[in-house]
Every structure is written in structure tokens, then in C-alpha cells.
PDB file of C-alpha atoms in Angstrom:
ATOM      1  CA  UNK L   1     -23.328 202.787 217.446  1.00 47.00           C
ATOM      2  CA  UNK L   2     -22.293 206.118 215.968  1.00 47.00           C
ATOM      3  CA  UNK L   3     -21.686 207.739 212.624  1.00 50.00           C
ATOM      4  CA  UNK L   4     -18.587 209.768 211.839  1.00 45.00           C
ATOM      5  CA  UNK L   5     -19.040 212.999 209.960  1.00 45.00           C
ATOM      6  CA  UNK L   6     -16.175 215.385 209.122  1.00 41.00           C
ATOM      7  CA  UNK L   7     -13.954 213.649 211.670  1.00 38.00           C
ATOM      8  CA  UNK L   8     -16.375 214.011 214.579  1.00 40.00           C
ATOM      9  CA  UNK L   9     -18.819 211.539 216.025  1.00 54.00           C
ATOM     10  CA  UNK L  10     -22.479 212.193 215.415  1.00 71.00           C
ATOM     11  CA  UNK L  11     -24.837 210.419 217.794  1.00 91.00           C
ATOM     12  CA  UNK L  12     -27.744 209.087 215.765  1.00 95.00           C
ATOM     13  CA  UNK L  13     -30.414 209.746 218.361  1.00 97.00           C
ATOM     14  CA  UNK L  14     -28.971 212.824 220.064  1.00 97.00           C
ATOM     15  CA  UNK L  15     -31.789 214.839 221.615  1.00 95.00           C
ATOM     16  CA  UNK L  16     -34.380 212.085 221.129  1.00 98.00           C
ATOM     17  CA  UNK L  17     -36.569 210.913 224.009  1.00 98.00           C
ATOM     18  CA  UNK L  18     -37.285 207.188 224.036  1.00 98.00           C
ATOM     19  CA  UNK L  19     -39.629 204.935 225.970  1.00 98.00           C
ATOM     20  CA  UNK L  20     -38.875 201.192 225.974  1.00 98.00           C
ATOM     21  CA  UNK L  21     -41.227 198.725 227.631  1.00 97.00           C
ATOM     22  CA  UNK L  22     -39.761 195.589 229.165  1.00 94.00           C
ATOM     23  CA  UNK L  23     -36.260 197.042 229.219  1.00 94.00           C
ATOM     24  CA  UNK L  24     -34.763 195.547 232.372  1.00 91.00           C
ATOM     25  CA  UNK L  25     -33.190 192.417 230.870  1.00 92.00           C
ATOM     26  CA  UNK L  26     -32.600 190.422 227.702  1.00 94.00           C
ATOM     27  CA  UNK L  27     -33.603 192.008 224.415  1.00 96.00           C
ATOM     28  CA  UNK L  28     -35.183 195.004 226.137  1.00 96.00           C
ATOM     29  CA  UNK L  29     -32.039 195.854 228.077  1.00 96.00           C
ATOM     30  CA  UNK L  30     -29.954 195.576 224.893  1.00 97.00           C
ATOM     31  CA  UNK L  31     -32.342 197.980 223.149  1.00 98.00           C
ATOM     32  CA  UNK L  32     -32.070 200.427 226.041  1.00 98.00           C
ATOM     33  CA  UNK L  33     -28.253 200.291 225.973  1.00 97.00           C
ATOM     34  CA  UNK L  34     -28.068 200.867 222.232  1.00 98.00           C
ATOM     35  CA  UNK L  35     -30.486 203.789 222.335  1.00 98.00           C
ATOM     36  CA  UNK L  36     -28.475 205.329 225.177  1.00 98.00           C
ATOM     37  CA  UNK L  37     -25.224 204.830 223.249  1.00 98.00           C
ATOM     38  CA  UNK L  38     -26.839 206.557 220.272  1.00 98.00           C
ATOM     39  CA  UNK L  39     -27.516 209.645 222.402  1.00 98.00           C
ATOM     40  CA  UNK L  40     -31.160 209.167 223.338  1.00 98.00           C
ATOM     41  CA  UNK L  41     -32.632 209.938 226.734  1.00 98.00           C
ATOM     42  CA  UNK L  42     -34.329 206.688 227.733  1.00 98.00           C
ATOM     43  CA  UNK L  43     -37.099 205.743 230.143  1.00 98.00           C
ATOM     44  CA  UNK L  44     -37.829 202.054 230.576  1.00 97.00           C
ATOM     45  CA  UNK L  45     -40.161 199.965 232.653  1.00 95.00           C
ATOM     46  CA  UNK L  46     -40.920 196.556 234.134  1.00 91.00           C
ATOM     47  CA  UNK L  47     -43.672 195.199 236.327  1.00 89.00           C
ATOM     48  CA  UNK L  48     -41.510 195.186 239.452  1.00 86.00           C
ATOM     49  CA  UNK L  49     -38.499 197.083 240.764  1.00 84.00           C
ATOM     50  CA  UNK L  50     -35.142 195.773 239.558  1.00 84.00           C
ATOM     51  CA  UNK L  51     -31.453 196.584 239.740  1.00 81.00           C
ATOM     52  CA  UNK L  52     -30.701 195.288 236.238  1.00 86.00           C
ATOM     53  CA  UNK L  53     -31.710 198.388 234.289  1.00 92.00           C
ATOM     54  CA  UNK L  54     -28.845 199.615 232.075  1.00 94.00           C
ATOM     55  CA  UNK L  55     -26.901 202.474 233.625  1.00 95.00           C
ATOM     56  CA  UNK L  56     -28.038 205.850 232.375  1.00 96.00           C
ATOM     57  CA  UNK L  57     -31.678 204.930 231.803  1.00 97.00           C
ATOM     58  CA  UNK L  58     -34.537 206.195 233.936  1.00 97.00           C
ATOM     59  CA  UNK L  59     -36.902 203.551 235.264  1.00 96.00           C
ATOM     60  CA  UNK L  60     -40.477 203.304 236.520  1.00 96.00           C
ATOM     61  CA  UNK L  61     -42.511 200.276 237.540  1.00 96.00           C
ATOM     62  CA  UNK L  62     -45.635 199.797 235.465  1.00 95.00           C
ATOM     63  CA  UNK L  63     -47.828 196.915 234.380  1.00 95.00           C
ATOM     64  CA  UNK L  64     -48.455 197.670 230.718  1.00 96.00           C
ATOM     65  CA  UNK L  65     -50.754 194.661 230.584  1.00 95.00           C
ATOM     66  CA  UNK L  66     -53.490 196.819 232.113  1.00 96.00           C
ATOM     67  CA  UNK L  67     -55.154 199.995 230.891  1.00 96.00           C
ATOM     68  CA  UNK L  68     -54.336 201.787 234.156  1.00 97.00           C
ATOM     69  CA  UNK L  69     -50.699 200.709 233.898  1.00 97.00           C
ATOM     70  CA  UNK L  70     -50.390 202.003 230.347  1.00 97.00           C
ATOM     71  CA  UNK L  71     -51.934 205.324 231.314  1.00 97.00           C
ATOM     72  CA  UNK L  72     -49.612 205.671 234.309  1.00 97.00           C
ATOM     73  CA  UNK L  73     -46.590 204.901 232.136  1.00 98.00           C
ATOM     74  CA  UNK L  74     -47.594 207.433 229.498  1.00 98.00           C
ATOM     75  CA  UNK L  75     -47.997 210.071 232.197  1.00 98.00           C
ATOM     76  CA  UNK L  76     -44.584 209.213 233.660  1.00 97.00           C
ATOM     77  CA  UNK L  77     -43.000 209.446 230.203  1.00 98.00           C
ATOM     78  CA  UNK L  78     -44.414 212.918 229.627  1.00 97.00           C
ATOM     79  CA  UNK L  79     -43.334 214.077 233.091  1.00 97.00           C
ATOM     80  CA  UNK L  80     -39.826 212.592 233.047  1.00 97.00           C
ATOM     81  CA  UNK L  81     -38.948 212.984 229.387  1.00 97.00           C
ATOM     82  CA  UNK L  82     -41.124 215.922 228.391  1.00 96.00           C
ATOM     83  CA  UNK L  83     -42.519 213.854 225.532  1.00 97.00           C
ATOM     84  CA  UNK L  84     -41.697 210.748 223.532  1.00 98.00           C
ATOM     85  CA  UNK L  85     -40.013 210.739 220.103  1.00 98.00           C
ATOM     86  CA  UNK L  86     -39.219 207.015 220.028  1.00 98.00           C
ATOM     87  CA  UNK L  87     -41.541 204.316 221.388  1.00 98.00           C
ATOM     88  CA  UNK L  88     -40.377 200.697 221.510  1.00 98.00           C
ATOM     89  CA  UNK L  89     -42.900 198.152 222.732  1.00 98.00           C
ATOM     90  CA  UNK L  90     -40.780 195.179 223.747  1.00 97.00           C
ATOM     91  CA  UNK L  91     -42.732 193.768 226.708  1.00 95.00           C
ATOM     92  CA  UNK L  92     -44.241 190.402 225.847  1.00 95.00           C
ATOM     93  CA  UNK L  93     -44.297 186.679 226.347  1.00 93.00           C
ATOM     94  CA  UNK L  94     -46.506 183.735 227.277  1.00 93.00           C
ATOM     95  CA  UNK L  95     -45.975 180.247 228.607  1.00 91.00           C
ATOM     96  CA  UNK L  96     -46.824 177.012 226.742  1.00 92.00           C
ATOM     97  CA  UNK L  97     -49.796 174.696 227.184  1.00 93.00           C
ATOM     98  CA  UNK L  98     -50.348 171.114 226.038  1.00 90.00           C
ATOM     99  CA  UNK L  99     -52.290 172.313 223.010  1.00 92.00           C
ATOM    100  CA  UNK L 100     -54.556 175.021 221.633  1.00 94.00           C
ATOM    101  CA  UNK L 101     -57.691 173.675 223.309  1.00 96.00           C
ATOM    102  CA  UNK L 102     -55.870 173.449 226.650  1.00 96.00           C
ATOM    103  CA  UNK L 103     -55.191 177.175 226.709  1.00 97.00           C
ATOM    104  CA  UNK L 104     -57.638 178.706 229.227  1.00 97.00           C
ATOM    105  CA  UNK L 105     -59.550 181.838 228.376  1.00 98.00           C
ATOM    106  CA  UNK L 106     -57.650 183.911 230.933  1.00 98.00           C
ATOM    107  CA  UNK L 107     -54.360 182.932 229.263  1.00 97.00           C
ATOM    108  CA  UNK L 108     -55.719 184.089 225.914  1.00 98.00           C
ATOM    109  CA  UNK L 109     -56.717 187.401 227.483  1.00 98.00           C
ATOM    110  CA  UNK L 110     -53.352 187.806 229.223  1.00 97.00           C
ATOM    111  CA  UNK L 111     -51.508 187.128 225.958  1.00 97.00           C
ATOM    112  CA  UNK L 112     -53.616 189.645 224.076  1.00 98.00           C
ATOM    113  CA  UNK L 113     -53.270 192.281 226.807  1.00 98.00           C
ATOM    114  CA  UNK L 114     -49.487 192.016 227.044  1.00 97.00           C
ATOM    115  CA  UNK L 115     -48.441 191.263 223.473  1.00 98.00           C
ATOM    116  CA  UNK L 116     -51.016 193.272 221.543  1.00 98.00           C
ATOM    117  CA  UNK L 117     -53.287 195.606 223.493  1.00 98.00           C
ATOM    118  CA  UNK L 118     -50.449 197.104 225.555  1.00 98.00           C
ATOM    119  CA  UNK L 119     -48.942 198.436 222.325  1.00 98.00           C
ATOM    120  CA  UNK L 120     -52.328 199.648 221.075  1.00 98.00           C
ATOM    121  CA  UNK L 121     -52.948 201.536 224.316  1.00 98.00           C
ATOM    122  CA  UNK L 122     -49.508 203.162 224.532  1.00 98.00           C
ATOM    123  CA  UNK L 123     -49.619 204.170 220.872  1.00 98.00           C
ATOM    124  CA  UNK L 124     -53.004 205.795 221.399  1.00 98.00           C
ATOM    125  CA  UNK L 125     -51.653 207.686 224.406  1.00 98.00           C
ATOM    126  CA  UNK L 126     -48.304 208.814 222.959  1.00 98.00           C
ATOM    127  CA  UNK L 127     -48.646 208.993 219.174  1.00 98.00           C
ATOM    128  CA  UNK L 128     -50.808 212.162 219.333  1.00 98.00           C
ATOM    129  CA  UNK L 129     -47.819 214.029 220.795  1.00 98.00           C
ATOM    130  CA  UNK L 130     -45.652 212.772 217.934  1.00 98.00           C
ATOM    131  CA  UNK L 131     -48.304 213.901 215.474  1.00 98.00           C
ATOM    132  CA  UNK L 132     -48.282 217.400 216.971  1.00 97.00           C
ATOM    133  CA  UNK L 133     -44.494 217.558 216.535  1.00 97.00           C
ATOM    134  CA  UNK L 134     -44.631 216.099 213.038  1.00 97.00           C
ATOM    135  CA  UNK L 135     -42.224 213.237 213.654  1.00 98.00           C
ATOM    136  CA  UNK L 136     -41.720 210.026 215.587  1.00 98.00           C
ATOM    137  CA  UNK L 137     -40.683 206.396 215.380  1.00 98.00           C
ATOM    138  CA  UNK L 138     -42.604 203.451 216.810  1.00 98.00           C
ATOM    139  CA  UNK L 139     -41.226 199.903 216.881  1.00 98.00           C
ATOM    140  CA  UNK L 140     -43.266 196.900 217.984  1.00 98.00           C
ATOM    141  CA  UNK L 141     -41.370 193.724 218.866  1.00 98.00           C
ATOM    142  CA  UNK L 142     -43.216 190.692 217.500  1.00 97.00           C
ATOM    143  CA  UNK L 143     -41.927 187.141 216.938  1.00 96.00           C
ATOM    144  CA  UNK L 144     -40.445 185.290 213.986  1.00 94.00           C
ATOM    145  CA  UNK L 145     -42.455 182.267 215.139  1.00 91.00           C
ATOM    146  CA  UNK L 146     -45.800 183.790 214.067  1.00 94.00           C
ATOM    147  CA  UNK L 147     -46.049 181.619 210.904  1.00 91.00           C
ATOM    148  CA  UNK L 148     -45.169 178.460 212.878  1.00 85.00           C
ATOM    149  CA  UNK L 149     -48.567 178.430 214.709  1.00 80.00           C
ATOM    150  CA  UNK L 150     -47.377 175.815 217.235  1.00 86.00           C
ATOM    151  CA  UNK L 151     -50.450 174.787 219.302  1.00 90.00           C
ATOM    152  CA  UNK L 152     -48.695 175.154 222.723  1.00 91.00           C
ATOM    153  CA  UNK L 153     -48.020 178.830 221.946  1.00 93.00           C
ATOM    154  CA  UNK L 154     -51.034 179.641 219.810  1.00 95.00           C
ATOM    155  CA  UNK L 155     -52.258 182.331 222.214  1.00 97.00           C
ATOM    156  CA  UNK L 156     -48.857 184.054 221.956  1.00 96.00           C
ATOM    157  CA  UNK L 157     -48.377 183.835 218.181  1.00 96.00           C
ATOM    158  CA  UNK L 158     -52.002 184.859 217.583  1.00 97.00           C
ATOM    159  CA  UNK L 159     -51.475 187.993 219.663  1.00 98.00           C
ATOM    160  CA  UNK L 160     -48.236 188.740 217.802  1.00 97.00           C
ATOM    161  CA  UNK L 161     -49.945 188.191 214.430  1.00 97.00           C
ATOM    162  CA  UNK L 162     -52.539 190.757 215.483  1.00 98.00           C
ATOM    163  CA  UNK L 163     -49.709 193.115 216.464  1.00 98.00           C
ATOM    164  CA  UNK L 164     -48.107 192.795 213.027  1.00 98.00           C
ATOM    165  CA  UNK L 165     -51.369 193.459 211.193  1.00 98.00           C
ATOM    166  CA  UNK L 166     -52.172 196.405 213.445  1.00 98.00           C
ATOM    167  CA  UNK L 167     -48.670 197.830 212.921  1.00 98.00           C
ATOM    168  CA  UNK L 168     -49.100 197.877 209.142  1.00 98.00           C
ATOM    169  CA  UNK L 169     -52.433 199.657 209.448  1.00 98.00           C
ATOM    170  CA  UNK L 170     -51.113 202.178 211.970  1.00 98.00           C
ATOM    171  CA  UNK L 171     -48.108 202.860 209.730  1.00 98.00           C
ATOM    172  CA  UNK L 172     -50.413 203.797 206.873  1.00 98.00           C
ATOM    173  CA  UNK L 173     -52.450 206.103 209.114  1.00 98.00           C
ATOM    174  CA  UNK L 174     -49.520 207.899 210.723  1.00 98.00           C
ATOM    175  CA  UNK L 175     -47.193 208.208 207.719  1.00 98.00           C
ATOM    176  CA  UNK L 176     -48.661 211.558 206.556  1.00 98.00           C
ATOM    177  CA  UNK L 177     -47.861 212.949 210.039  1.00 98.00           C
ATOM    178  CA  UNK L 178     -44.194 212.001 209.716  1.00 98.00           C
ATOM    179  CA  UNK L 179     -44.427 209.065 212.127  1.00 98.00           C
ATOM    180  CA  UNK L 180     -42.892 205.743 211.113  1.00 98.00           C
ATOM    181  CA  UNK L 181     -44.212 202.443 212.503  1.00 98.00           C
ATOM    182  CA  UNK L 182     -42.273 199.207 212.027  1.00 98.00           C
ATOM    183  CA  UNK L 183     -42.054 195.751 213.555  1.00 98.00           C
ATOM    184  CA  UNK L 184     -39.043 193.643 214.526  1.00 98.00           C
ATOM    185  CA  UNK L 185     -39.554 189.882 214.797  1.00 97.00           C
ATOM    186  CA  UNK L 186     -36.838 188.011 216.721  1.00 96.00           C
ATOM    187  CA  UNK L 187     -36.198 184.322 216.351  1.00 91.00           C
ATOM    188  CA  UNK L 188     -34.744 182.116 219.073  1.00 89.00           C
ATOM    189  CA  UNK L 189     -32.607 184.449 221.157  1.00 83.00           C
ATOM    190  CA  UNK L 190     -30.344 183.707 224.117  1.00 77.00           C
ATOM    191  CA  UNK L 191     -32.164 185.514 226.933  1.00 69.00           C
ATOM    192  CA  UNK L 192     -33.213 184.549 230.482  1.00 68.00           C
ATOM    193  CA  UNK L 193     -36.874 184.712 229.516  1.00 66.00           C
ATOM    194  CA  UNK L 194     -36.382 182.599 226.423  1.00 63.00           C
ATOM    195  CA  UNK L 195     -34.447 179.967 228.334  1.00 69.00           C
ATOM    196  CA  UNK L 196     -37.128 179.811 231.031  1.00 64.00           C
ATOM    197  CA  UNK L 197     -39.827 179.300 228.392  1.00 66.00           C
ATOM    198  CA  UNK L 198     -37.836 176.524 226.701  1.00 64.00           C
ATOM    199  CA  UNK L 199     -37.373 174.773 230.044  1.00 66.00           C
ATOM    200  CA  UNK L 200     -41.098 175.068 230.754  1.00 66.00           C
ATOM    201  CA  UNK L 201     -41.892 173.585 227.357  1.00 59.00           C
ATOM    202  CA  UNK L 202     -39.467 170.713 227.963  1.00 64.00           C
ATOM    203  CA  UNK L 203     -41.131 169.878 231.292  1.00 66.00           C
ATOM    204  CA  UNK L 204     -44.560 170.033 229.672  1.00 67.00           C
ATOM    205  CA  UNK L 205     -43.646 167.696 226.815  1.00 65.00           C
ATOM    206  CA  UNK L 206     -41.200 165.531 228.814  1.00 64.00           C
ATOM    207  CA  UNK L 207     -38.720 166.083 226.014  1.00 58.00           C
ATOM    208  CA  UNK L 208     -36.512 168.808 224.504  1.00 54.00           C
ATOM    209  CA  UNK L 209     -39.598 170.942 223.932  1.00 52.00           C
ATOM    210  CA  UNK L 210     -38.520 172.262 220.551  1.00 55.00           C
ATOM    211  CA  UNK L 211     -36.067 171.722 217.725  1.00 58.00           C
ATOM    212  CA  UNK L 212     -32.620 172.315 219.202  1.00 65.00           C
ATOM    213  CA  UNK L 213     -30.928 172.546 215.803  1.00 76.00           C
ATOM    214  CA  UNK L 214     -29.204 175.882 215.331  1.00 80.00           C
ATOM    215  CA  UNK L 215     -30.762 178.267 212.791  1.00 85.00           C
ATOM    216  CA  UNK L 216     -29.172 178.259 209.294  1.00 87.00           C
ATOM    217  CA  UNK L 217     -26.706 180.978 210.306  1.00 87.00           C
ATOM    218  CA  UNK L 218     -25.295 178.583 212.880  1.00 86.00           C
ATOM    219  CA  UNK L 219     -26.206 180.041 216.270  1.00 89.00           C
ATOM    220  CA  UNK L 220     -28.998 181.418 218.398  1.00 88.00           C
ATOM    221  CA  UNK L 221     -29.513 185.148 218.298  1.00 87.00           C
ATOM    222  CA  UNK L 222     -28.039 187.529 220.829  1.00 94.00           C
ATOM    223  CA  UNK L 223     -29.999 190.420 222.366  1.00 95.00           C
ATOM    224  CA  UNK L 224     -27.801 192.895 220.501  1.00 97.00           C
ATOM    225  CA  UNK L 225     -28.745 191.261 217.186  1.00 96.00           C
ATOM    226  CA  UNK L 226     -32.321 192.343 217.817  1.00 97.00           C
ATOM    227  CA  UNK L 227     -31.348 195.713 219.301  1.00 98.00           C
ATOM    228  CA  UNK L 228     -29.308 196.497 216.160  1.00 98.00           C
ATOM    229  CA  UNK L 229     -32.460 196.238 214.069  1.00 98.00           C
ATOM    230  CA  UNK L 230     -34.466 198.357 216.513  1.00 98.00           C
ATOM    231  CA  UNK L 231     -31.804 201.067 216.566  1.00 98.00           C
ATOM    232  CA  UNK L 232     -31.743 201.167 212.772  1.00 98.00           C
ATOM    233  CA  UNK L 233     -35.532 201.503 212.561  1.00 98.00           C
ATOM    234  CA  UNK L 234     -35.589 204.353 215.088  1.00 98.00           C
ATOM    235  CA  UNK L 235     -32.774 206.257 213.357  1.00 98.00           C
ATOM    236  CA  UNK L 236     -32.822 208.571 210.358  1.00 96.00           C
ATOM    237  CA  UNK L 237     -31.156 205.814 208.335  1.00 97.00           C
ATOM    238  CA  UNK L 238     -34.587 204.203 208.174  1.00 98.00           C
ATOM    239  CA  UNK L 239     -36.288 207.456 207.250  1.00 97.00           C
ATOM    240  CA  UNK L 240     -37.910 205.898 204.148  1.00 97.00           C
ATOM    241  CA  UNK L 241     -39.069 202.758 205.949  1.00 98.00           C
ATOM    242  CA  UNK L 242     -42.491 202.302 207.498  1.00 98.00           C
ATOM    243  CA  UNK L 243     -44.996 199.465 207.685  1.00 98.00           C
ATOM    244  CA  UNK L 244     -42.190 196.903 207.504  1.00 98.00           C
ATOM    245  CA  UNK L 245     -41.520 193.767 209.530  1.00 97.00           C
ATOM    246  CA  UNK L 246     -37.804 193.080 209.974  1.00 97.00           C
ATOM    247  CA  UNK L 247     -37.336 189.382 210.787  1.00 97.00           C
ATOM    248  CA  UNK L 248     -34.137 188.775 212.777  1.00 95.00           C
ATOM    249  CA  UNK L 249     -33.940 184.996 213.199  1.00 92.00           C
ATOM    250  CA  UNK L 250     -30.831 183.675 211.458  1.00 90.00           C
ATOM    251  CA  UNK L 251     -33.074 182.073 208.835  1.00 87.00           C
ATOM    252  CA  UNK L 252     -34.963 179.963 211.415  1.00 88.00           C
ATOM    253  CA  UNK L 253     -38.460 180.683 210.111  1.00 84.00           C
ATOM    254  CA  UNK L 254     -38.422 181.379 206.342  1.00 80.00           C
ATOM    255  CA  UNK L 255     -41.314 183.537 205.178  1.00 77.00           C
ATOM    256  CA  UNK L 256     -42.760 183.651 201.689  1.00 63.00           C
TER     257      UNK L 256
END
């Protein structure tokens, strides 16, 4: 996505250095592609080596679910990019259980580590560099399903609710330093990970697993629908926007 100015194309993120977690497929890969197309230099990561990373992006393996993994990724970002101007925490997910009380403690901890604490750790490691430079954009990918509080996914939506609350507080703290912090909350999106989770839910419940009715806008989301919002929030077009949560769900989960 580009802007045209005086007859020439201006890449929105030209010269920016971006780190995207969970960028090897689905929503993450779409975010990586759009940031690359906007002129950014992009480093992305996944827990294991893969050949699905969008062409043009650098890649390292890292488990952001652990403190050591987050520290190793931050070090790699500084070494390979020279610093980070744009940080997108997209890595996340959790499988369903029969109900809230059936969720084991280790699953709660895993959900918190991946969906919440991974972002907290990377922000703490990389935001100081943004503060020194006086600018930066951080986007945390949450979930439009947070208000639904479905018992089979309560560990996941609880972690994402914590992420949203933390993001608002961090936005207030970092705004005077010129750093913007926003959240994007996708609804049901056509991705390999989403499909696998829906199949797992169906097996668990011996039924469809969830409402299969299309959202009010008539279709499931596409990865680029979410990536469009992320690109906007990382660009100068969103220069007066911080502490927001952009819900991209086709009207699936209305919020008051």
C-alpha cells in the first residue's frame, strides 16, 4: 500500500525497521508482506524453521513464550536491524477445553506467557530504544472474542483481556516519548491456525464447535483485512492515535 505525492510513490514505512512475531503464516505473514510493501525492513520469527516466510523478510527462530526466547529475539533484532522502530506482537493462540474448570494450570500459564507476557517482555526490551530515538509504533494483536468469555477459551480471552488493558496503560506511559501503542482485535479469520482450532473445538464438543453463521458483513475475515489495520496503525496516518483498540471482525462481536 503506497501513497502518491507529486506524481511519485511514497512508501509509508520507508527506512523503518520492523519486528513481527508469529509472521510465518496467516495473519502474521500478511502483516509482514504489507510492511515490506510499505518499504519497511522486516524481521520475523516463529518457534521452528519454516519456508513460508514472505520473500524479502529476515527470519530467526525464537520461542517468545519464554523469557530467554524473548531476550534472544530482541538481541537478534538489534543485530540484524540495528534497532526496532515498529514492533508488532502477533504470536498467540490456545486450544479449547471442555470448560473453564477443565483448563489445567499449565494451560493457563502457557496462554499468559504467549498471549500476554511475551508482549510485555519484548516491549520492555525494545521500547527503551524507541524512547531514546523519540519515536516508535507498537501494535499488539488481541482478539475480538474477548467480551464473549466462552468457557472453552477462557484462558485465551483472559490473557488477551490483560493484553488490552496493559496496552492502554503502556500507551499512556510512552506517549510523551513519541511512542504510540495500539491494539488490533481480529474476529474469525480464514487462517490455517484458526481452522485447526475450530476443528479441535468441533471434536471436543462433537458438534460444529461454534456459530458458523457469517459475521454481519457476510464473510469471514481475510489475513489482509487484519494486516490493513496494522499497517495503518504503524504508519504516520495514525500519528494522532494511541491507546486504541481497533476491532476488525465484520461486526461479529459488537462492543458497547
